[in-house]
Tab-separated table of C-alpha atoms and ligand atoms in Angstrom:
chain	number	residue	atom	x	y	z
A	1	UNK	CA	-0.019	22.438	2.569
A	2	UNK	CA	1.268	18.510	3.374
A	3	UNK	CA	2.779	16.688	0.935
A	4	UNK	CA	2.552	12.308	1.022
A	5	UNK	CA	5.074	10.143	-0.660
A	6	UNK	CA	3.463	7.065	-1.998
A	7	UNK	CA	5.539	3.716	-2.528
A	8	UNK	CA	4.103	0.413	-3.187
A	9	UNK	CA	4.736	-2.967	-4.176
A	10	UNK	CA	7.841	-3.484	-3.373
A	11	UNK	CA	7.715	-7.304	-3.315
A	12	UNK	CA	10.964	-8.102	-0.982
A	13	UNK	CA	12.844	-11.434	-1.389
A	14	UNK	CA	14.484	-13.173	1.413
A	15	UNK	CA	18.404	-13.279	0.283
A	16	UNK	CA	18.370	-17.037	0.319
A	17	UNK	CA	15.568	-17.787	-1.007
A	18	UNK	CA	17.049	-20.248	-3.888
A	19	UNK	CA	17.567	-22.930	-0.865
A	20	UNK	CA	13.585	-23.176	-0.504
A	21	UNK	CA	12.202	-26.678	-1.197
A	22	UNK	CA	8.343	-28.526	-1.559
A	23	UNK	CA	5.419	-26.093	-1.469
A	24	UNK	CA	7.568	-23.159	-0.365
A	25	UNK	CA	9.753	-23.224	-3.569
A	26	UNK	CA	6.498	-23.771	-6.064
A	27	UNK	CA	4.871	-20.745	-4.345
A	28	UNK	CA	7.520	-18.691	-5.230
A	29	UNK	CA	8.178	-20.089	-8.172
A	30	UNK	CA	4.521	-19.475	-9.329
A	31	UNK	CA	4.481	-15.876	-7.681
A	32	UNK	CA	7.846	-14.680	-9.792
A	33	UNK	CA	6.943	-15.969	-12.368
A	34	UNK	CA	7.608	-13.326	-15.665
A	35	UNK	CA	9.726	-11.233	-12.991
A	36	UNK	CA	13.702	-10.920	-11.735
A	37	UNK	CA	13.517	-13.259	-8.772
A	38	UNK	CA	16.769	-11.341	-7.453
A	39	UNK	CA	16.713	-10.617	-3.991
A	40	UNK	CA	19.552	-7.949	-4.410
A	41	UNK	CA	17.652	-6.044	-7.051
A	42	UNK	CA	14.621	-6.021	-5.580
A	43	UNK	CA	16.152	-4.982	-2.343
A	44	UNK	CA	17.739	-1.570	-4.191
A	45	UNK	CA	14.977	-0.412	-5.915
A	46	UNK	CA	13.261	-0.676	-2.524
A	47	UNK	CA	15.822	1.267	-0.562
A	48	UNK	CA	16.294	3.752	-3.916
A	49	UNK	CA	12.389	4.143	-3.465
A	50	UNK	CA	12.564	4.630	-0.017
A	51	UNK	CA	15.576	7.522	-0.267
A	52	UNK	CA	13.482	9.086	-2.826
A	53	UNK	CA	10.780	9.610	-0.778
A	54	UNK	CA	12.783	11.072	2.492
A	55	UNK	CA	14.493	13.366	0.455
A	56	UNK	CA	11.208	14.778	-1.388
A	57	UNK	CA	10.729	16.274	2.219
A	58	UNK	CA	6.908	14.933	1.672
A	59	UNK	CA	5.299	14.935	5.814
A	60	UNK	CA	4.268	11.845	5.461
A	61	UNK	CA	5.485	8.011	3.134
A	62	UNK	CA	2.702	5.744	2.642
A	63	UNK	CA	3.745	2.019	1.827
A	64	UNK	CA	0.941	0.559	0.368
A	65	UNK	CA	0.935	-3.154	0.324
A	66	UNK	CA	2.676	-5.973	-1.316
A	67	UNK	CA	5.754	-5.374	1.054
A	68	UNK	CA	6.781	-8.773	0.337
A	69	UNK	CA	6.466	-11.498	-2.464
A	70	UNK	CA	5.098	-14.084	-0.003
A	71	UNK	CA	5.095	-12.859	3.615
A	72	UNK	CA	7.624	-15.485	4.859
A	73	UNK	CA	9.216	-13.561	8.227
A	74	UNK	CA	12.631	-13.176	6.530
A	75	UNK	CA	11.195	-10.929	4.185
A	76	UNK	CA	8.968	-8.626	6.763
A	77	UNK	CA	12.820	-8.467	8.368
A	78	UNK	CA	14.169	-7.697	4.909
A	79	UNK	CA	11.612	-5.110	5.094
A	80	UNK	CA	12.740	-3.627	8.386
A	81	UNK	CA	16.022	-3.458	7.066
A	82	UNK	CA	15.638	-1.435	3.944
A	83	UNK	CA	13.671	1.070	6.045
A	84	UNK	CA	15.995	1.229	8.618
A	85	UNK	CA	18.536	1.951	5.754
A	86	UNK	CA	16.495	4.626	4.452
A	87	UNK	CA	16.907	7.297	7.258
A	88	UNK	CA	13.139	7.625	7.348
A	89	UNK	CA	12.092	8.004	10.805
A	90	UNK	CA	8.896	5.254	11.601
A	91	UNK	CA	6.300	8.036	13.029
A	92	UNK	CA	6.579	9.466	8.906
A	93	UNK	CA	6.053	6.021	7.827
A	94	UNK	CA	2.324	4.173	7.383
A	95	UNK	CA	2.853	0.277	6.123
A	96	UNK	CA	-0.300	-1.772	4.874
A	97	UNK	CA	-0.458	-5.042	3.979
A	98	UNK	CA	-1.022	-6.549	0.549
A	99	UNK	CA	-2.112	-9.826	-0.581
A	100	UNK	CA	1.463	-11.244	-1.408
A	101	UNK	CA	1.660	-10.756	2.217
A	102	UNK	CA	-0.408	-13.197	3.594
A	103	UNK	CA	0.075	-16.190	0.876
A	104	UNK	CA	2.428	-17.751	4.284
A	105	UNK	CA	0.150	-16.854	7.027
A	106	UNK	CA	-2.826	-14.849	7.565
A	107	UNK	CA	-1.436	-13.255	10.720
A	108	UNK	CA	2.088	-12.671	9.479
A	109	UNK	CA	1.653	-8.937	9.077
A	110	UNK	CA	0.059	-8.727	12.335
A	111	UNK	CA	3.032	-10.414	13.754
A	112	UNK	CA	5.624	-8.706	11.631
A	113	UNK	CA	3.825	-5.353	13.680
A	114	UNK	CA	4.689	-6.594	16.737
A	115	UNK	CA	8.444	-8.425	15.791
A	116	UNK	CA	10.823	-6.301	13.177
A	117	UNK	CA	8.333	-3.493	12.224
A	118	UNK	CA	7.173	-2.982	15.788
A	119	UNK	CA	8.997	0.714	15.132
A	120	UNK	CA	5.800	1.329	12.463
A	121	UNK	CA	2.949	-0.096	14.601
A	122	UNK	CA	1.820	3.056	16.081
A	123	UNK	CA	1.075	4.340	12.186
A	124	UNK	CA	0.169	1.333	10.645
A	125	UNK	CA	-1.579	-1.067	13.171
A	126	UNK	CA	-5.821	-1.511	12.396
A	127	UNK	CA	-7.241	1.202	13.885
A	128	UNK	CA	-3.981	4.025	13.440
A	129	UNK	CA	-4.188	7.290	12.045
A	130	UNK	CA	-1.605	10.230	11.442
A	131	UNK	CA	-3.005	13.523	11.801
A	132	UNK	CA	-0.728	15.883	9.582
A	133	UNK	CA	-1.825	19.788	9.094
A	134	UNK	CA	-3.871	18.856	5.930
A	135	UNK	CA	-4.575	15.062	6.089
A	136	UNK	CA	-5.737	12.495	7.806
A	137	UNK	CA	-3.908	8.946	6.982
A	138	UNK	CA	-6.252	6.183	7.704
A	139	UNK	CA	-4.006	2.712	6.969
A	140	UNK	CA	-6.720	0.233	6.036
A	141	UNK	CA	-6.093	-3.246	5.095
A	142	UNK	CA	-7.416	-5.410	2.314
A	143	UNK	CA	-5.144	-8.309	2.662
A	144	UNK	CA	-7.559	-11.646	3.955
A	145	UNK	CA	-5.470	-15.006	3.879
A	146	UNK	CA	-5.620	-16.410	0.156
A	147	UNK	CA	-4.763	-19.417	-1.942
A	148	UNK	CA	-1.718	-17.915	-4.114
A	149	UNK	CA	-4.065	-18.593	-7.298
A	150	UNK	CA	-6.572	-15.649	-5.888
A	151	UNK	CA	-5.319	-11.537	-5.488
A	152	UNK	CA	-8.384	-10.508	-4.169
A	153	UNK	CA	-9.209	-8.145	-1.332
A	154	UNK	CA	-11.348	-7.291	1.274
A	155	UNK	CA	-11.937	-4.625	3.866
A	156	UNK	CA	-13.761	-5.470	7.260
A	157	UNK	CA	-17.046	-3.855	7.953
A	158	UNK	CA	-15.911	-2.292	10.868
A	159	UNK	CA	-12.939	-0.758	9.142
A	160	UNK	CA	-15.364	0.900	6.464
A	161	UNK	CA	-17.210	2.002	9.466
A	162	UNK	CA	-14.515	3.688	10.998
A	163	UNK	CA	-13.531	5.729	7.842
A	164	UNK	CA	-16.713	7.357	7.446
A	165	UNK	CA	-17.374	8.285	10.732
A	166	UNK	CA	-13.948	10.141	10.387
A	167	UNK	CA	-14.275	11.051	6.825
A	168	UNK	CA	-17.438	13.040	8.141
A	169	UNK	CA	-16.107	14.276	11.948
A	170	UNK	CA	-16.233	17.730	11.850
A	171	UNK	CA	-13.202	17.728	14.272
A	172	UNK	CA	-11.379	16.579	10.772
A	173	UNK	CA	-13.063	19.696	8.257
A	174	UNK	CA	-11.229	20.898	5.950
A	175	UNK	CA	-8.476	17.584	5.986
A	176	UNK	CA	-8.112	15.592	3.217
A	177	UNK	CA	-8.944	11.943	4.698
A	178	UNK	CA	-6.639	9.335	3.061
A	179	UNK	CA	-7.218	5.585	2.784
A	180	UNK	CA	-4.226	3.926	2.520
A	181	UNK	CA	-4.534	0.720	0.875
A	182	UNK	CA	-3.815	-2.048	-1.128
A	183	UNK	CA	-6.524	-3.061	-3.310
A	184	UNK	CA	-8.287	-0.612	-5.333
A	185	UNK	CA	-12.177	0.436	-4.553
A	186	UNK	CA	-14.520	-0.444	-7.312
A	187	UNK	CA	-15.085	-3.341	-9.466
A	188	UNK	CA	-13.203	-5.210	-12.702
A	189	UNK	CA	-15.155	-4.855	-15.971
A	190	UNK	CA	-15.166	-8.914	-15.855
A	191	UNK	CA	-17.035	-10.302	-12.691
A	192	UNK	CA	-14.883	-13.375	-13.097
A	193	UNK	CA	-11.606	-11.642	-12.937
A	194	UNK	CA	-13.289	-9.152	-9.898
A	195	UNK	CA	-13.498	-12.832	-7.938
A	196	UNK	CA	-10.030	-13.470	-8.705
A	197	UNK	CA	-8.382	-9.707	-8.044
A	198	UNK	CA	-10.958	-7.363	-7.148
A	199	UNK	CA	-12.120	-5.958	-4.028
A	200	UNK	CA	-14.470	-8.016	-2.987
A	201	UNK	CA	-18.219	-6.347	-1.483
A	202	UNK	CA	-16.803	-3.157	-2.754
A	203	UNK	CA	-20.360	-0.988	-2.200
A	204	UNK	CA	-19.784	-0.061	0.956
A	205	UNK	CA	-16.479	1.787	0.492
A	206	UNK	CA	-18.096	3.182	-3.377
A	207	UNK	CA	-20.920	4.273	-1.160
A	208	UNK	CA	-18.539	6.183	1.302
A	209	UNK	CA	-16.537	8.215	-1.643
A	210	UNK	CA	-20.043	8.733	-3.067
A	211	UNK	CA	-20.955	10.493	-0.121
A	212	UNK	CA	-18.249	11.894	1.371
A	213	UNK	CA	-15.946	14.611	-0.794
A	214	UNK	CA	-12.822	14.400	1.459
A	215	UNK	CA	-11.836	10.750	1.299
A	216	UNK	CA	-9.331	9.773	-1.087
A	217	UNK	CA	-8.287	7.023	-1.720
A	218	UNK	CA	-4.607	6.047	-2.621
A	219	UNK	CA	-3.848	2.099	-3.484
A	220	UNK	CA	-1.617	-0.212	-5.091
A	221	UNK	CA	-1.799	-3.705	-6.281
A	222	UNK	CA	-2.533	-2.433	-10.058
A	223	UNK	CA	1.247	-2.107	-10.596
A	224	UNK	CA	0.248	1.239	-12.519
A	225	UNK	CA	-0.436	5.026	-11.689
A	226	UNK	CA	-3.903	6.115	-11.467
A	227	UNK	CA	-5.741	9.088	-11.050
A	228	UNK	CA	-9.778	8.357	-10.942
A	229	UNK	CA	-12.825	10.356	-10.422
A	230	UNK	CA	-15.744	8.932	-8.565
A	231	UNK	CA	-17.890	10.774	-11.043
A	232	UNK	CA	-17.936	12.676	-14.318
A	233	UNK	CA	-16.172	16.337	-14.408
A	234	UNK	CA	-15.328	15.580	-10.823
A	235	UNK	CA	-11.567	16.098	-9.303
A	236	UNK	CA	-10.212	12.821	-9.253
A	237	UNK	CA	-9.936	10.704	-5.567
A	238	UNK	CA	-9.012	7.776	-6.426
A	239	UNK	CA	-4.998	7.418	-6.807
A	240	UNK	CA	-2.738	4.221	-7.790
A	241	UNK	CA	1.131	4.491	-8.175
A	242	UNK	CA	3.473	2.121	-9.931
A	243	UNK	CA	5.257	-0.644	-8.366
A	244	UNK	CA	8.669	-0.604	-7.286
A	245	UNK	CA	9.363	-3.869	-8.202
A	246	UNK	CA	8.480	-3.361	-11.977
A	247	UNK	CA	7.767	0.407	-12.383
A	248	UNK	CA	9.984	3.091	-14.148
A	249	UNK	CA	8.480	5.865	-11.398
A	250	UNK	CA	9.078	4.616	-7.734
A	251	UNK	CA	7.671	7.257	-5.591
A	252	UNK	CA	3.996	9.302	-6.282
A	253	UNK	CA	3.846	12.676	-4.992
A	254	UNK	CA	0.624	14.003	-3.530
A	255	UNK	CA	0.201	17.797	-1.836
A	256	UNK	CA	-2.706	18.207	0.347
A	257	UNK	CA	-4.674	21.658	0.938
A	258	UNK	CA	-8.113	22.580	1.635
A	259	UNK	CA	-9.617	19.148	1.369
A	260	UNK	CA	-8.423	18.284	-2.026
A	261	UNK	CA	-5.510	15.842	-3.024
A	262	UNK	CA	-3.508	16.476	-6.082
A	263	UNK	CA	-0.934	14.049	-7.337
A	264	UNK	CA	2.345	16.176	-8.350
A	265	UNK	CA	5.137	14.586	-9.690
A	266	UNK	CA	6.336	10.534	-10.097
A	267	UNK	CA	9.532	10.350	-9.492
A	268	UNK	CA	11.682	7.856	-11.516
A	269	UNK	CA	14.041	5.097	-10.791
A	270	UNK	CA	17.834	6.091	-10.444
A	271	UNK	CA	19.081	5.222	-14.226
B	301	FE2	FE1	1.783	-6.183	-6.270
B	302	FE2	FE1	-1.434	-7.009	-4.835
Protein backbone atom coordinates (compact mmCIF):
# COMPACT_ATOMS: atom_id res chain seq x y z
CA UNK A 1 0.00 0.00 0.00
CA UNK A 2 1.21 3.98 -0.63
CA UNK A 3 -0.42 6.52 0.92
CA UNK A 4 -0.48 10.52 -0.89
CA UNK A 5 -1.03 13.61 1.11
CA UNK A 6 -2.93 16.12 -0.86
CA UNK A 7 -2.62 20.01 -0.11
CA UNK A 8 -3.84 22.70 -2.27
CA UNK A 9 -4.52 26.20 -2.58
CA UNK A 10 -2.54 27.61 -0.43
CA UNK A 11 -2.57 31.12 -1.94
CA UNK A 12 0.87 32.64 -0.36
CA UNK A 13 1.22 36.43 0.19
CA UNK A 14 4.42 38.21 -0.11
CA UNK A 15 4.98 39.78 3.61
CA UNK A 16 4.96 43.27 2.21
CA UNK A 17 2.60 43.21 0.06
CA UNK A 18 0.54 46.39 1.53
CA UNK A 19 3.48 48.65 -0.15
CA UNK A 20 2.20 47.50 -3.77
CA UNK A 21 0.97 50.39 -5.95
CA UNK A 22 -0.95 50.87 -9.76
CA UNK A 23 -2.02 47.61 -11.40
CA UNK A 24 -0.11 45.45 -8.93
CA UNK A 25 -2.16 46.68 -5.88
CA UNK A 26 -5.76 46.44 -7.89
CA UNK A 27 -4.82 42.84 -8.84
CA UNK A 28 -4.53 41.93 -5.50
CA UNK A 29 -6.97 43.86 -4.33
CA UNK A 30 -9.50 42.22 -6.78
CA UNK A 31 -7.97 38.63 -6.13
CA UNK A 32 -8.53 38.93 -2.03
CA UNK A 33 -11.26 40.18 -2.29
CA UNK A 34 -13.98 38.39 0.49
CA UNK A 35 -10.65 36.79 2.03
CA UNK A 36 -7.89 37.65 5.05
CA UNK A 37 -5.28 39.37 2.92
CA UNK A 38 -2.74 38.49 5.87
CA UNK A 39 0.41 37.32 4.77
CA UNK A 40 1.21 35.84 8.31
CA UNK A 41 -1.95 33.79 8.39
CA UNK A 42 -1.84 32.55 5.26
CA UNK A 43 1.76 31.65 5.70
CA UNK A 44 0.75 29.26 8.99
CA UNK A 45 -1.94 27.49 7.72
CA UNK A 46 0.47 26.69 4.87
CA UNK A 47 3.32 25.47 7.01
CA UNK A 48 0.47 23.77 9.58
CA UNK A 49 -0.69 22.04 6.23
CA UNK A 50 2.54 21.17 5.24
CA UNK A 51 3.56 19.52 8.95
CA UNK A 52 0.39 17.71 8.71
CA UNK A 53 1.17 16.04 5.82
CA UNK A 54 4.99 14.90 6.81
CA UNK A 55 3.84 13.61 9.87
CA UNK A 56 0.84 11.45 8.29
CA UNK A 57 3.96 9.40 7.05
CA UNK A 58 1.90 9.44 3.52
CA UNK A 59 5.04 8.33 0.57
CA UNK A 60 4.26 10.91 -1.29
CA UNK A 61 2.59 15.21 -0.76
CA UNK A 62 0.98 16.46 -3.76
CA UNK A 63 0.62 20.40 -3.91
CA UNK A 64 -1.86 21.02 -6.26
CA UNK A 65 -1.95 24.48 -7.60
CA UNK A 66 -2.77 27.92 -6.51
CA UNK A 67 0.65 28.07 -4.58
CA UNK A 68 0.37 31.68 -4.66
CA UNK A 69 -2.35 34.50 -4.85
CA UNK A 70 -0.68 36.11 -7.89
CA UNK A 71 2.64 34.47 -8.83
CA UNK A 72 4.77 37.60 -8.10
CA UNK A 73 8.52 35.87 -7.33
CA UNK A 74 8.35 36.89 -3.64
CA UNK A 75 5.65 34.64 -3.16
CA UNK A 76 7.13 31.39 -5.20
CA UNK A 77 10.16 32.31 -2.48
CA UNK A 78 7.55 32.52 0.27
CA UNK A 79 6.72 29.23 -1.04
CA UNK A 80 10.20 27.77 -0.80
CA UNK A 81 10.32 28.90 2.56
CA UNK A 82 7.33 27.31 4.15
CA UNK A 83 8.49 24.03 2.59
CA UNK A 84 11.78 24.31 3.64
CA UNK A 85 10.20 24.88 7.15
CA UNK A 86 8.21 21.88 6.88
CA UNK A 87 10.97 19.14 7.13
CA UNK A 88 9.53 17.56 4.01
CA UNK A 89 12.28 16.38 1.94
CA UNK A 90 11.68 17.77 -2.08
CA UNK A 91 11.96 14.11 -3.82
CA UNK A 92 8.32 13.43 -1.50
CA UNK A 93 7.09 16.62 -2.78
CA UNK A 94 5.15 17.15 -6.45
CA UNK A 95 4.17 21.13 -6.93
CA UNK A 96 1.73 22.16 -9.88
CA UNK A 97 0.81 25.27 -10.86
CA UNK A 98 -2.57 26.96 -10.58
CA UNK A 99 -4.08 29.80 -12.26
CA UNK A 100 -3.41 32.44 -9.42
CA UNK A 101 -0.01 31.55 -10.45
CA UNK A 102 0.39 32.94 -13.62
CA UNK A 103 -1.93 36.27 -13.26
CA UNK A 104 2.12 38.05 -13.12
CA UNK A 105 3.71 36.07 -15.78
CA UNK A 106 3.02 33.13 -17.79
CA UNK A 107 6.49 31.68 -17.23
CA UNK A 108 6.78 32.48 -13.55
CA UNK A 109 6.28 28.91 -12.42
CA UNK A 110 8.62 27.73 -14.94
CA UNK A 111 11.10 30.11 -13.56
CA UNK A 112 10.23 29.68 -9.93
CA UNK A 113 11.41 25.67 -11.02
CA UNK A 114 14.54 26.69 -11.90
CA UNK A 115 15.18 29.79 -9.01
CA UNK A 116 13.77 28.97 -5.22
CA UNK A 117 11.92 25.64 -5.96
CA UNK A 118 14.72 24.29 -8.12
CA UNK A 119 14.90 21.55 -4.98
CA UNK A 120 11.17 20.27 -6.46
CA UNK A 121 11.95 20.35 -10.22
CA UNK A 122 12.89 16.83 -10.60
CA UNK A 123 9.04 15.92 -9.29
CA UNK A 124 7.23 18.63 -10.56
CA UNK A 125 8.80 19.93 -13.88
CA UNK A 126 6.37 19.03 -17.35
CA UNK A 127 7.19 15.82 -18.14
CA UNK A 128 8.13 14.34 -14.18
CA UNK A 129 6.81 11.42 -12.64
CA UNK A 130 7.34 9.63 -9.15
CA UNK A 131 7.13 6.04 -9.29
CA UNK A 132 6.05 4.91 -5.65
CA UNK A 133 5.21 0.97 -4.98
CA UNK A 134 1.47 1.59 -5.85
CA UNK A 135 1.29 4.86 -7.89
CA UNK A 136 2.36 6.63 -10.46
CA UNK A 137 2.31 10.67 -9.87
CA UNK A 138 1.99 12.36 -13.14
CA UNK A 139 2.19 16.45 -12.21
CA UNK A 140 0.21 17.98 -15.06
CA UNK A 141 -0.43 21.56 -15.43
CA UNK A 142 -3.53 23.51 -16.28
CA UNK A 143 -2.33 26.93 -15.53
CA UNK A 144 -2.16 29.05 -19.28
CA UNK A 145 -1.42 32.89 -18.69
CA UNK A 146 -4.90 34.66 -17.91
CA UNK A 147 -6.51 38.04 -17.47
CA UNK A 148 -7.24 37.96 -13.51
CA UNK A 149 -11.11 38.24 -14.54
CA UNK A 150 -10.80 34.46 -16.14
CA UNK A 151 -9.89 31.00 -13.74
CA UNK A 152 -9.91 28.83 -16.47
CA UNK A 153 -7.62 25.96 -17.40
CA UNK A 154 -6.10 24.09 -19.91
CA UNK A 155 -3.94 21.05 -20.43
CA UNK A 156 -1.58 20.76 -23.58
CA UNK A 157 -2.26 18.06 -26.05
CA UNK A 158 0.88 16.59 -25.63
CA UNK A 159 0.52 16.39 -21.89
CA UNK A 160 -2.89 14.40 -22.33
CA UNK A 161 -0.88 12.34 -24.65
CA UNK A 162 1.63 11.46 -22.33
CA UNK A 163 -0.83 10.32 -19.55
CA UNK A 164 -2.47 7.79 -21.52
CA UNK A 165 0.28 6.25 -23.00
CA UNK A 166 1.37 5.72 -19.28
CA UNK A 167 -2.01 5.25 -17.87
CA UNK A 168 -2.06 2.16 -20.34
CA UNK A 169 1.97 0.93 -20.21
CA UNK A 170 1.87 -2.32 -19.03
CA UNK A 171 5.31 -1.63 -17.38
CA UNK A 172 2.84 0.53 -14.91
CA UNK A 173 -0.11 -2.60 -14.26
CA UNK A 174 -1.47 -2.79 -11.38
CA UNK A 175 -0.35 1.22 -10.25
CA UNK A 176 -2.76 3.58 -9.61
CA UNK A 177 -1.78 6.50 -12.20
CA UNK A 178 -2.38 9.93 -10.56
CA UNK A 179 -2.90 13.27 -12.31
CA UNK A 180 -1.95 15.85 -10.26
CA UNK A 181 -3.62 18.96 -11.06
CA UNK A 182 -5.19 22.06 -10.68
CA UNK A 183 -8.29 22.39 -12.52
CA UNK A 184 -10.83 19.80 -12.37
CA UNK A 185 -11.68 17.41 -15.59
CA UNK A 186 -15.16 17.82 -16.85
CA UNK A 187 -17.39 20.63 -17.56
CA UNK A 188 -19.60 23.45 -15.40
CA UNK A 189 -23.38 22.91 -15.69
CA UNK A 190 -23.32 26.67 -17.21
CA UNK A 191 -21.20 26.91 -20.51
CA UNK A 192 -20.74 30.55 -19.64
CA UNK A 193 -19.24 30.01 -16.28
CA UNK A 194 -17.12 26.71 -17.97
CA UNK A 195 -15.45 29.80 -20.23
CA UNK A 196 -14.76 31.66 -17.22
CA UNK A 197 -13.44 28.62 -14.71
CA UNK A 198 -13.64 25.44 -16.39
CA UNK A 199 -11.24 23.32 -18.06
CA UNK A 200 -11.27 24.31 -21.20
CA UNK A 201 -11.39 21.29 -24.36
CA UNK A 202 -11.94 18.96 -21.52
CA UNK A 203 -12.85 15.67 -23.97
CA UNK A 204 -9.73 14.57 -24.34
CA UNK A 205 -8.79 14.02 -20.69
CA UNK A 206 -12.97 12.71 -20.08
CA UNK A 207 -12.07 10.44 -22.93
CA UNK A 208 -8.84 9.12 -21.16
CA UNK A 209 -10.70 8.30 -17.59
CA UNK A 210 -13.41 6.84 -19.85
CA UNK A 211 -11.07 4.49 -21.11
CA UNK A 212 -8.59 3.88 -18.87
CA UNK A 213 -9.61 2.42 -15.10
CA UNK A 214 -6.29 3.35 -13.38
CA UNK A 215 -6.07 7.11 -13.80
CA UNK A 216 -7.25 9.19 -11.11
CA UNK A 217 -7.44 12.19 -10.98
CA UNK A 218 -6.78 14.45 -7.86
CA UNK A 219 -7.31 18.51 -8.31
CA UNK A 220 -7.90 21.63 -6.64
CA UNK A 221 -9.10 24.99 -7.61
CA UNK A 222 -12.84 24.07 -6.33
CA UNK A 223 -11.79 25.11 -2.79
CA UNK A 224 -13.92 21.92 -1.70
CA UNK A 225 -13.40 18.05 -1.22
CA UNK A 226 -14.59 15.84 -3.86
CA UNK A 227 -14.92 12.39 -4.51
CA UNK A 228 -16.46 11.71 -8.25
CA UNK A 229 -17.20 8.75 -10.32
CA UNK A 230 -16.70 8.85 -14.02
CA UNK A 231 -19.81 6.75 -14.24
CA UNK A 232 -22.80 5.41 -12.34
CA UNK A 233 -22.13 2.60 -9.48
CA UNK A 234 -18.52 3.10 -10.40
CA UNK A 235 -15.60 3.67 -7.59
CA UNK A 236 -15.04 7.17 -7.65
CA UNK A 237 -11.58 8.73 -9.58
CA UNK A 238 -12.03 11.89 -9.53
CA UNK A 239 -10.75 13.62 -6.10
CA UNK A 240 -10.77 17.49 -4.96
CA UNK A 241 -9.55 18.59 -1.42
CA UNK A 242 -10.24 21.82 0.38
CA UNK A 243 -8.11 24.78 0.30
CA UNK A 244 -5.75 25.74 2.81
CA UNK A 245 -6.34 29.14 2.56
CA UNK A 246 -10.14 28.89 3.43
CA UNK A 247 -10.76 25.20 4.35
CA UNK A 248 -11.45 23.68 7.88
CA UNK A 249 -9.51 20.21 6.55
CA UNK A 250 -5.93 21.08 5.21
CA UNK A 251 -4.51 17.85 4.16
CA UNK A 252 -6.61 14.80 2.03
CA UNK A 253 -5.45 11.43 2.64
CA UNK A 254 -5.41 8.91 -0.18
CA UNK A 255 -3.99 5.00 0.19
CA UNK A 256 -3.17 3.35 -2.97
CA UNK A 257 -3.39 -0.61 -3.62
CA UNK A 258 -4.13 -2.72 -6.48
CA UNK A 259 -5.02 0.01 -8.90
CA UNK A 260 -7.65 1.69 -6.90
CA UNK A 261 -7.41 5.08 -4.93
CA UNK A 262 -9.39 5.57 -1.83
CA UNK A 263 -9.52 8.87 -0.04
CA UNK A 264 -9.09 8.13 3.91
CA UNK A 265 -9.21 10.73 6.22
CA UNK A 266 -9.14 14.96 5.92
CA UNK A 267 -7.29 16.12 8.35
CA UNK A 268 -8.30 19.45 10.04
CA UNK A 269 -6.71 22.71 10.78
CA UNK A 270 -4.85 23.01 14.23
CA UNK A 271 -7.81 24.75 16.42
FE1 LIG B 1 -7.67 28.49 -5.46
FE1 LIG C 1 -7.67 27.99 -9.04
Amino acid sequence: MTRIAQVTDLHLLEDRHDSRSGMELWRLRYLTFGRSPCARRRRERALDALVRARMTDADHVIVTGDLTEDGVSAQFEALAEVLSESKLSPERVTLVPGNHDLYDDGRAFARALEGPLRAYARTSRPGAMTELRDVLIVPISTAVPLPVTRSSGLIEQGAVERLGRLAEDPHFAWKVVLSAQHHPPGKHAIAAWHWIDGLQAPEAMDALLARCERLHVAHGHAHRSENRSIRAGASPRVFGAEAVVDGETTVRLYRATHGRLVPETDVALAA
